[in-house]
Amino acid sequence: MSDEVSINEVQQEEADSLESNNEKLLISEEHTSETDEILDDILELPRGQALEIDKTYEITAAKMTKLIVLAGSVESGKTTLITSIYHLFQRGVFAGYMFAGSKTLIGFEQRCHSARISSKNSNALTKRTQRGISDSILHLSLRDNHYQEEKKDLLITDFSGEDYDSVIANVELAKLEFNIIKRADNFVLLVDGNNISHKNYRQSTKQQSILLLKTFVDGGLLGCDSRVDVLISKYDIVKLRCEDPKILRFIDTFKKEIETDFSKSFKQLRIYEIAARPSPETEEIGLGYGLEKLIPNWVESNSEHGHNEYVEYKPNSYSEFNMFAFRTLGHKNGYENEG
Amino acid sequence: MDMKMKDKKLSIMGLPSAGKTTFLAALWYFLIHGKNVSLKNDKLIGDQAYLAEISNKWADVNALDRTQRSSEKLNLSLQLKTNNGSVVMINFPDLSGESFQNQWGEREISKEHAEIAKEATGAILFIHPGKIIEENLLSSLDPSLLSDQTGTSDSVNDIIKWDYRDAPTQVQLVELLQFSSYIRDLRPLHLVLVISAWDLIQNGEGSPIKPDKWLKKRLPLLWQYIKANKELFNMTCYGISAQGGKLDTANKLLDIDDPCDRVFVVDQEGNQSNDITFPINWILNNEE
């Protein structure tokens, strides 16, 4: 008797357990069904983040687009340059152009955050761009103030300074990592004004800058069709130090050396000073000092690349930089993702 | 002879507390009771109890509840008669500002809302001048004030994380219009920008400013975006005080015999009237 009771108890427990599981399954299915209904009722909107390289094809294929590659060592001011241009358009028409839209407003906003009061930061700092990140291209659409031309699209790269530092004097690696520079309509090299005006760092800063240019030239990534800007950033700091005449002399020498070494290598070479986000202490240098010269050149330059056509990006190395880019491209071109 | 009735769909947009519902409340009152207005209610159709309810509160200078997402009205309809006698049906929603802010932050839109944006031939975008988030750079602060900033770490990693709600108002509004164009496959749109609570600006210090000039000065990114995309947006601007003043001046407002006389509307040429139907009438006129 006790065994039968025992078996019945076990069977009852199993039945109860089964019923309970069935209930849970039903609830789970209902929840999934509700979730599916919710998802069916929702339309996803464009993410607005900085673009991955393959996502720019949608823009380049459809419209006249200019690719602007910003290059330079860590903390040379690449991201600050981009965000300052964005800040200036938030104030009004800039350099004769109107802001006509952006597919990467979230990308801009995230990069600007640390320089705003809402960040509760005590210093206007720009977050360092992470190495090898693939979503690194920001988009701006501009239109001239007098409606003389159609809108123009700018794709501006925001690659990590560490990526650039890693290819200095390594032509083979530069060719693998920065193939995209061949496609650039404008190449902009930022030289850290804080370092080039500092006794302890100026020599290495000068050498690194010249070597980076030389690496890209000798690697065939920059050439006689290239439009190159060399910008000495943080000019507000340079100005504060220029009581020492050696500093200005050194910077002049640096500029002359760049001109001597490279002016015949490029279609256009310009060298000047900027202060994208000067400190309040230098009252005579306002936000975006020097930047008004950049925009017209970027927008108006005639491209040599026929970039209305689809330009396929082919990562050809398994370096960290390319792997991040490649993950977004998937298995194109027969490459296996070694992730 | 029966007049063929035109059927028009409008989109009403704006961030939270932009003044959308207050406008609708005042509009409905004008359509029913207004004199010398460019649009009048032809006849009541369907269920307009919601509009009657908010209109009553508006007439008594009572605060209107903020439209919640759960209480949105997707399809309000009005049968109107224009000054030249033609009858037109307009359909429009009363949506919550959170729905629009969520488009910016969550990057999604309900298919119902998307359908409204897609079908609309005209849109009214509301902006409240007292609720603008500016782009305030640290570099614009007096350095002595920076010591008041909390979290005074110099490490970028310690600063407060980015929140989409803190983005400047003009950036959020540009994105809303970009989304609208995206949903509409770049079809042109008749766009009215209504700067609500215009009494705050009109009664401010300095010489009177026209709505378009105010927009260029206070929301320059938005102004540029619309002007640079004139193929997408046929735009006009109105400054409207649908209430006539702040709620804490209710006694003074209630002394005015006709609630319609509290309202004032300034067009982009600076002409003032109290005809709150102008924004809708402008859209209808531009569609013909």
XYZ file of C-alpha atoms in Angstrom:
627
model
C 0.000 0.000 0.000
C 2.668 2.403 0.981
C 4.561 1.660 -2.275
C 1.450 2.405 -4.359
C 0.951 5.607 -2.433
C 4.581 6.374 -2.956
C 4.338 5.749 -6.720
C 1.145 7.817 -6.944
C 2.867 10.623 -5.067
C 5.772 10.511 -7.465
C 3.432 10.410 -10.452
C 1.461 13.305 -9.017
C 4.639 15.283 -8.501
C 5.660 14.586 -12.057
C 2.220 15.582 -13.307
C 2.339 18.768 -11.244
C 5.795 19.497 -12.510
C 4.718 18.892 -16.095
C 1.714 21.147 -15.674
C 3.892 23.828 -14.159
C 6.358 23.566 -17.012
C 3.552 23.765 -19.544
C 2.287 26.912 -17.852
C 5.728 28.429 -17.963
C 6.012 27.497 -21.609
C 2.687 29.149 -22.351
C 3.671 32.311 -20.488
C 6.973 32.346 -22.301
C 5.240 31.918 -25.654
C 2.768 34.674 -24.849
C 5.638 36.935 -23.863
C 7.478 36.082 -27.044
C 4.296 36.677 -28.979
C 3.843 40.059 -27.300
C 7.458 40.903 -27.968
C 7.049 39.891 -31.591
C 3.950 42.087 -31.820
C 5.833 44.993 -30.340
C 8.736 44.453 -32.735
C 6.306 44.186 -35.636
C 4.880 47.573 -34.678
C 8.241 49.317 -34.528
C 10.245 50.736 -37.380
C 13.964 51.149 -36.759
C 15.453 54.501 -37.638
C 19.038 55.171 -38.762
C 21.420 54.806 -35.821
C 23.190 58.122 -36.267
C 26.492 56.724 -34.992
C 29.824 57.290 -36.699
C 29.920 55.159 -39.819
C 31.813 52.009 -40.488
C 33.752 52.068 -43.689
C 31.333 49.817 -45.580
C 28.363 51.954 -44.504
C 29.818 54.960 -46.306
C 29.284 53.302 -49.655
C 25.627 54.246 -49.512
C 26.668 57.902 -49.475
C 29.591 57.733 -51.879
C 27.639 55.743 -54.442
C 24.725 58.174 -54.451
C 26.316 61.566 -54.319
C 29.389 63.705 -54.873
C 31.291 62.977 -51.708
C 34.627 64.144 -50.422
C 36.693 61.923 -48.164
C 38.788 63.866 -45.698
C 41.400 61.827 -43.850
C 42.637 63.376 -40.627
C 45.980 62.008 -39.521
C 48.281 62.635 -36.608
C 49.706 61.249 -33.412
C 47.843 60.662 -30.216
C 46.309 63.887 -28.838
C 47.316 65.922 -31.857
C 43.727 67.203 -32.029
C 41.977 65.176 -34.734
C 38.707 64.590 -32.895
C 38.757 68.100 -31.411
C 39.055 69.509 -34.933
C 35.988 67.614 -36.100
C 33.906 68.485 -33.041
C 34.907 72.133 -33.240
C 33.688 72.340 -36.824
C 30.412 70.866 -35.578
C 30.292 73.411 -32.724
C 30.835 76.257 -35.189
C 27.916 75.176 -37.336
C 25.777 75.053 -34.214
C 26.460 78.772 -33.901
C 25.589 79.659 -37.467
C 26.703 79.693 -41.074
C 30.446 79.034 -41.150
C 33.085 79.710 -43.787
C 30.351 80.550 -46.289
C 28.521 77.249 -45.839
C 25.267 76.137 -44.256
C 24.854 72.910 -42.347
C 22.629 70.741 -44.541
C 22.441 67.607 -42.424
C 24.408 64.710 -41.033
C 23.891 60.971 -40.880
C 26.098 60.815 -37.783
C 24.590 63.312 -35.348
C 24.819 60.817 -32.494
C 28.494 60.267 -33.358
C 29.129 64.008 -33.157
C 27.161 64.426 -29.955
C 28.994 61.634 -28.160
C 32.339 63.105 -29.169
C 31.338 66.588 -28.044
C 29.991 65.561 -24.673
C 33.157 65.825 -22.622
C 33.650 69.436 -23.720
C 30.219 70.522 -22.493
C 28.983 71.729 -19.149
C 26.512 68.832 -18.958
C 29.451 66.415 -18.631
C 30.245 67.950 -15.224
C 33.828 67.942 -16.359
C 36.220 70.562 -15.056
C 38.275 70.689 -18.215
C 37.202 70.521 -21.814
C 38.696 67.194 -22.735
C 38.148 65.112 -25.837
C 37.949 61.411 -25.232
C 40.822 59.564 -26.844
C 39.764 57.625 -29.925
C 40.146 53.928 -29.346
C 42.565 52.014 -31.476
C 41.353 49.968 -34.408
C 37.733 51.035 -34.050
C 35.813 50.584 -37.264
C 32.968 53.070 -36.823
C 35.177 56.092 -37.256
C 33.780 58.150 -40.084
C 31.639 61.205 -39.495
C 29.355 62.727 -42.097
C 28.544 66.353 -42.827
C 26.405 67.680 -45.608
C 27.029 71.329 -46.469
C 25.587 73.849 -48.875
C 27.046 77.174 -49.889
C 25.315 80.180 -48.448
C 24.296 81.573 -51.839
C 22.801 78.383 -53.270
C 25.233 78.477 -56.149
C 25.891 74.782 -55.920
C 24.204 71.596 -54.797
C 24.833 70.120 -51.387
C 28.180 68.464 -50.860
C 28.861 65.549 -48.556
C 31.990 65.278 -46.469
C 33.129 62.039 -44.880
C 35.709 62.824 -42.238
C 37.759 60.080 -40.642
C 38.354 59.927 -36.923
C 40.978 57.207 -36.650
C 43.097 56.629 -33.586
C 46.447 58.364 -33.219
C 47.917 55.091 -32.014
C 47.095 53.542 -35.375
C 49.073 56.259 -37.083
C 51.978 56.041 -34.639
C 52.229 52.334 -35.293
C 52.999 52.791 -39.017
C 55.622 55.527 -38.822
C 58.640 54.475 -40.920
C 56.948 51.142 -41.674
C 55.930 51.500 -45.297
C 54.625 47.967 -45.689
C 52.401 48.228 -42.653
C 51.216 51.677 -43.726
C 50.168 50.286 -47.107
C 48.244 47.516 -45.410
C 46.616 49.603 -42.709
C 45.888 52.867 -44.474
C 44.975 51.918 -48.002
C 42.017 54.259 -47.570
C 44.328 57.289 -47.837
C 44.652 56.631 -51.572
C 40.964 57.431 -51.805
C 41.229 60.698 -49.822
C 40.273 63.956 -51.473
C 42.080 65.853 -48.747
C 44.729 64.546 -46.367
C 45.151 66.552 -43.191
C 48.125 66.012 -40.915
C 47.787 67.490 -37.439
C 50.937 68.351 -35.559
C 50.492 68.835 -31.842
C 51.240 72.507 -31.181
C 51.675 71.855 -27.489
C 54.477 69.376 -28.178
C 56.185 71.178 -31.022
C 56.463 74.288 -28.867
C 57.816 72.375 -25.878
C 61.577 72.025 -25.484
C 61.311 68.428 -24.276
C 59.177 67.124 -27.142
C 59.673 69.340 -30.141
C 62.412 67.361 -31.857
C 60.609 64.028 -31.724
C 57.321 65.690 -32.704
C 58.950 67.233 -35.750
C 60.582 63.958 -36.743
C 57.401 61.915 -36.253
C 55.394 64.321 -38.400
C 57.892 64.357 -41.239
C 58.347 60.598 -41.061
C 54.603 59.964 -41.167
C 54.290 62.021 -44.338
C 57.313 60.319 -45.828
C 55.932 56.901 -44.972
C 52.686 57.601 -46.804
C 54.496 59.124 -49.792
C 56.967 56.290 -50.107
C 54.147 53.818 -49.650
C 52.368 55.306 -52.645
C 49.401 56.418 -50.544
C 50.047 60.115 -51.108
C 51.306 61.450 -54.388
C 51.155 64.094 -57.064
C 47.341 64.160 -57.010
C 47.137 64.650 -53.272
C 45.912 67.734 -51.496
C 47.650 67.946 -48.169
C 47.134 70.279 -45.229
C 49.652 70.309 -42.389
C 48.029 71.946 -39.390
C 49.851 72.978 -36.270
C 47.139 72.529 -33.673
C 46.664 74.187 -30.281
C 48.034 77.474 -31.559
C 46.683 79.178 -28.447
C 49.302 77.296 -26.429
C 52.019 78.172 -28.947
C 51.035 81.809 -28.675
C 51.271 81.746 -24.905
C 54.830 80.439 -25.177
C 56.060 82.673 -27.953
C 57.772 85.035 -25.607
C 60.645 82.643 -26.194
C 61.797 83.494 -29.749
C 63.348 80.053 -30.119
C 59.898 78.537 -30.245
C 58.697 80.546 -33.208
C 62.039 80.054 -34.944
C 61.772 76.310 -34.478
C 58.242 76.229 -35.835
C 59.293 78.316 -38.845
C 62.147 75.926 -39.508
C 59.773 73.002 -39.253
C 57.399 74.566 -41.772
C 60.225 75.274 -44.192
C 61.463 71.720 -43.935
C 58.000 70.392 -44.771
C 57.788 72.687 -47.767
C 61.235 71.762 -48.992
C 60.692 68.036 -48.598
C 57.134 67.741 -49.849
C 55.891 70.704 -51.870
C 56.844 68.954 -55.111
C 55.327 65.676 -53.997
C 51.746 66.916 -53.830
C 49.260 68.760 -55.973
C 48.642 71.131 -53.102
C 50.420 71.647 -49.795
C 49.272 74.156 -47.214
C 50.686 74.686 -43.755
C 49.073 76.793 -41.111
C 48.151 77.093 -37.483
C 44.805 76.323 -35.904
C 43.285 76.429 -32.475
C 40.136 74.329 -32.739
C 39.158 74.813 -29.091
C 41.433 77.422 -27.515
C 41.547 78.003 -23.810
C 39.643 81.029 -22.469
C 42.964 82.575 -21.401
C 43.824 83.479 -25.004
C 41.025 85.931 -25.657
C 42.273 86.979 -29.063
C 42.069 83.416 -30.376
C 38.426 82.401 -30.680
C 36.799 79.012 -31.124
C 37.848 77.450 -34.400
C 40.783 79.741 -35.104
C 42.068 78.921 -38.587
C 39.319 76.449 -39.417
C 37.519 78.759 -41.834
C 40.302 78.071 -44.362
C 39.670 74.336 -44.292
C 36.020 74.042 -45.247
C 36.059 75.770 -48.663
C 39.087 73.750 -49.666
C 37.493 70.518 -48.572
C 34.192 71.206 -50.272
C 35.424 72.759 -53.480
C 38.449 70.683 -54.376
C 37.971 68.719 -57.579
C 38.444 65.114 -56.877
C 40.853 63.061 -58.914
C 39.299 59.826 -57.791
C 35.999 59.575 -59.658
C 34.354 58.891 -56.383
C 30.863 58.736 -57.771
C 31.727 55.146 -58.421
C 31.613 52.479 -55.797
C 35.027 52.187 -54.193
C 35.529 48.833 -52.600
C 37.516 48.719 -49.437
C 39.666 45.630 -49.348
C 41.332 44.974 -46.041
C 44.469 43.075 -46.853
C 45.955 42.327 -43.484
C 44.904 40.801 -40.231
C 46.144 43.735 -38.198
C 43.972 44.921 -35.354
C 42.840 47.958 -37.297
C 41.819 45.981 -40.315
C 40.168 43.231 -38.268
C 37.777 45.722 -36.735
C 36.991 47.039 -40.192
C 36.786 43.524 -41.573
C 34.298 42.323 -38.977
C 31.860 44.779 -40.416
C 32.560 43.637 -43.960
C 32.052 39.989 -43.122
C 33.274 37.437 -45.587
C 33.655 39.632 -48.620
C 36.583 39.062 -50.911
C 37.043 35.512 -49.702
C 38.783 36.431 -46.486
C 38.133 34.243 -43.483
C 37.378 36.101 -40.317
C 39.983 34.992 -37.861
C 38.448 37.304 -35.219
C -24.325 71.467 -55.992
C -22.169 69.350 -53.694
C -18.712 70.685 -53.139
C -16.033 68.052 -53.400
C -14.435 67.831 -49.977
C -10.676 67.744 -49.807
C -9.062 65.446 -47.285
C -5.787 66.622 -45.829
C -3.438 64.946 -43.404
C -1.210 66.967 -41.138
C 1.592 65.975 -38.825
C 1.980 67.775 -35.499
C 5.491 67.486 -34.054
C 7.465 68.754 -31.107
C 9.548 67.757 -28.111
C 7.964 67.498 -24.645
C 6.164 70.652 -23.432
C 6.551 72.388 -26.781
C 2.950 73.620 -26.749
C 1.251 71.207 -29.147
C -1.790 70.430 -27.045
C -2.307 74.023 -25.906
C -2.360 75.044 -29.549
C -4.925 72.362 -30.398
C -7.105 73.419 -27.490
C -7.046 77.068 -28.560
C -7.479 76.125 -32.216
C -10.629 74.144 -31.512
C -12.086 77.038 -29.536
C -11.358 79.414 -32.419
C -12.886 77.090 -34.960
C -16.108 76.889 -32.961
C -16.351 80.444 -31.602
C -13.870 82.599 -33.478
C -14.895 85.599 -35.539
C -12.944 86.932 -38.523
C -10.829 83.826 -38.803
C -9.593 82.216 -41.983
C -10.963 78.782 -41.075
C -14.157 77.840 -39.277
C -15.600 74.582 -38.121
C -18.096 73.412 -40.765
C -19.757 70.772 -38.625
C -18.890 68.419 -35.808
C -18.012 64.969 -36.992
C -17.187 61.798 -35.128
C -15.994 62.047 -31.568
C -14.467 65.402 -30.739
C -14.972 65.080 -26.985
C -11.229 65.143 -26.399
C -10.860 68.443 -28.246
C -13.863 69.862 -26.383
C -12.342 68.798 -23.067
C -8.941 70.396 -23.624
C -10.627 73.461 -25.098
C -12.698 73.914 -21.933
C -9.579 73.806 -19.796
C -7.865 76.262 -22.099
C -10.842 78.649 -21.968
C -10.732 78.593 -18.160
C -6.940 79.168 -18.202
C -6.312 75.841 -16.527
C -3.149 73.856 -17.031
C -3.455 71.125 -19.596
C -2.131 67.703 -18.692
C 0.928 66.696 -20.644
C 0.016 64.208 -23.324
C 1.282 60.832 -22.265
C 2.175 58.093 -24.711
C -0.735 56.052 -23.424
C -3.221 58.857 -24.089
C -2.111 59.876 -27.570
C -4.789 60.533 -30.150
C -3.684 59.271 -33.512
C -6.445 60.528 -35.708
C -8.353 63.651 -34.823
C -10.541 64.949 -37.610
C -12.032 68.343 -38.269
C -14.377 69.393 -41.057
C -13.575 73.004 -41.819
C -14.798 75.717 -44.109
C -12.399 78.196 -45.660
C -13.098 81.845 -46.399
C -13.907 81.053 -50.003
C -16.537 78.562 -48.919
C -14.766 75.323 -49.746
C -14.936 72.521 -47.232
C -11.901 70.582 -46.200
C -11.380 67.651 -43.847
C -8.146 67.708 -41.927
C -6.778 64.786 -39.986
C -4.014 65.134 -37.450
C -2.732 63.498 -34.272
C -2.063 64.723 -30.759
C 1.126 62.872 -29.895
C 3.275 63.050 -26.801
C 6.556 64.896 -26.909
C 8.190 61.806 -25.459
C 7.380 59.925 -28.654
C 9.437 62.417 -30.599
C 12.236 62.525 -28.071
C 12.370 58.740 -28.166
C 12.875 58.806 -31.916
C 16.053 60.777 -31.225
C 17.197 58.638 -28.321
C 15.930 55.134 -29.030
C 16.132 55.412 -32.824
C 12.761 53.819 -33.377
C 9.265 54.918 -34.298
C 5.960 53.112 -34.125
C 4.568 52.170 -37.488
C 1.466 54.174 -36.712
C 3.497 57.317 -36.152
C 5.564 56.591 -39.232
C 2.371 56.261 -41.267
C 1.222 59.688 -40.066
C 4.549 61.241 -41.087
C 4.489 59.483 -44.435
C 0.928 60.447 -45.371
C 1.088 64.065 -44.215
C 1.306 66.802 -46.795
C 1.977 69.397 -44.152
C 3.542 69.494 -40.732
C 3.599 71.867 -37.806
C 6.703 71.722 -35.633
C 6.387 73.341 -32.234
C 9.272 74.908 -30.344
C 8.985 76.355 -26.841
C 11.472 79.200 -26.397
C 11.669 78.629 -22.656
C 12.684 75.000 -22.979
C 15.667 75.180 -25.258
C 18.745 73.181 -24.305
C 21.741 75.141 -25.483
C 25.101 73.778 -26.483
C 27.085 75.103 -23.556
C 30.791 74.561 -23.933
C 33.069 74.432 -20.921
C 35.394 76.797 -22.722
C 32.670 79.455 -22.584
C 32.652 79.404 -18.790
C 34.621 81.775 -16.613
C 37.501 79.571 -15.375
C 36.727 80.562 -11.784
C 33.327 78.914 -12.139
C 34.808 75.584 -13.126
C 35.561 74.846 -9.493
C 31.780 74.656 -9.009
C 31.576 71.751 -11.393
C 30.984 68.490 -9.589
C 33.173 65.543 -10.461
C 36.272 67.657 -10.949
C 38.371 64.776 -12.085
C 40.687 65.448 -14.970
C 40.143 61.951 -16.247
C 37.799 61.748 -19.204
C 36.633 58.361 -17.931
C 35.149 59.908 -14.763
C 32.826 62.385 -16.422
C 29.091 61.879 -16.520
C 27.999 59.546 -19.276
C 26.321 61.051 -22.353
C 22.541 61.116 -22.178
C 20.573 61.742 -25.356
C 18.162 63.987 -23.430
C 21.019 66.470 -22.842
C 21.627 66.992 -26.551
C 20.989 70.558 -27.723
C 17.373 71.130 -28.752
C 18.329 72.210 -32.239
C 20.224 68.969 -32.835
C 17.229 66.899 -31.729
C 14.899 68.890 -33.966
C 17.205 68.556 -36.981
C 17.213 64.809 -36.462
C 13.397 64.720 -36.230
C 13.174 66.463 -39.577
C 15.814 64.138 -41.039
C 13.743 61.182 -39.859
C 10.634 62.725 -41.390
C 12.404 63.046 -44.734
C 13.738 59.515 -44.434
C 10.281 58.082 -43.761
C 8.796 60.151 -46.596
C 11.470 59.029 -49.090
C 12.571 62.643 -49.480
C 9.177 63.908 -50.686
C 8.778 67.655 -50.101
C 6.847 68.856 -47.077
C 5.039 72.105 -46.273
C 6.448 72.921 -42.867
C 5.227 75.475 -40.353
C 7.486 76.232 -37.443
C 5.486 77.519 -34.511
C 7.420 79.225 -31.778
C 4.985 78.826 -28.914
C 4.697 81.018 -25.821
C 5.629 83.949 -28.055
C 4.550 86.227 -25.214
C 7.852 85.343 -23.511
C 9.729 86.811 -26.462
C 7.354 89.647 -27.271
C 7.438 90.897 -23.712
C 11.171 90.436 -23.373
C 13.648 93.258 -23.449
C 14.864 94.707 -26.699
C 13.140 95.558 -29.935
C 10.528 93.173 -31.371
C 11.992 90.311 -33.352
C 10.352 88.407 -36.187
C 9.929 84.645 -35.797
C 12.262 83.727 -38.655
C 14.982 85.982 -37.270
C 14.474 84.530 -33.806
C 14.873 81.048 -35.238
C 18.110 82.003 -37.000
C 19.475 83.553 -33.832
C 18.445 80.968 -31.233
C 18.411 77.739 -33.236
C 20.913 78.410 -36.017
C 21.620 74.773 -36.814
C 17.929 74.067 -37.373
C 17.546 77.261 -39.404
C 20.504 76.305 -41.622
C 19.248 72.760 -42.090
C 15.836 73.910 -43.317
C 17.235 76.654 -45.540
C 19.878 74.392 -47.055
C 17.201 71.815 -47.877
C 14.647 74.068 -49.511
C 13.829 71.273 -51.962
C 12.593 69.221 -49.011
C 10.948 71.904 -46.899
C 8.717 74.757 -47.921
C 8.782 76.565 -44.600
C 7.179 79.454 -42.846
C 7.399 80.558 -39.252
C 4.901 81.899 -36.732
C 5.280 83.129 -33.214
C 2.131 82.177 -31.342
C 0.950 82.796 -27.831
C -1.954 80.365 -27.559
C -2.460 81.256 -23.928
C -1.776 84.950 -23.991
C 0.513 84.786 -20.983
C 1.786 82.595 -18.193
C -0.657 80.534 -16.173
C 0.186 82.513 -13.064
C -1.432 85.560 -14.745
C -4.693 83.629 -15.035
C -6.756 86.296 -13.279
C -5.696 88.912 -15.753
C -6.342 86.568 -18.673
C -9.778 85.625 -17.336
C -10.723 89.297 -17.235
C -10.670 89.285 -21.030
C -14.237 88.661 -22.147
C -13.490 86.752 -25.311
C -10.792 84.068 -24.882
C -9.911 84.514 -28.545
C -8.614 87.971 -27.691
C -5.927 86.500 -25.449
C -4.232 84.822 -28.360
C -1.740 86.545 -30.624
C -0.032 85.328 -33.730
C 2.974 86.928 -35.423
C 3.929 85.880 -38.934
C 7.439 85.945 -40.318
C 6.934 89.442 -41.666
C 6.138 90.629 -38.164
C 2.405 91.134 -38.808
C 0.320 90.471 -35.739
C -3.204 89.153 -35.470
C -5.073 86.767 -33.237
C -6.078 84.247 -35.873
C -4.642 80.991 -34.608
C -5.847 79.164 -37.705
C -3.112 80.792 -39.822
C -0.622 77.878 -39.651
C -3.188 75.383 -40.951
C -4.525 77.824 -43.507
C -0.990 78.417 -44.805
C -0.515 74.694 -45.372
C -3.868 74.387 -47.134
C -3.115 77.385 -49.357
C 0.279 76.003 -50.309
C -1.139 72.676 -51.282
C -3.424 74.176 -53.878
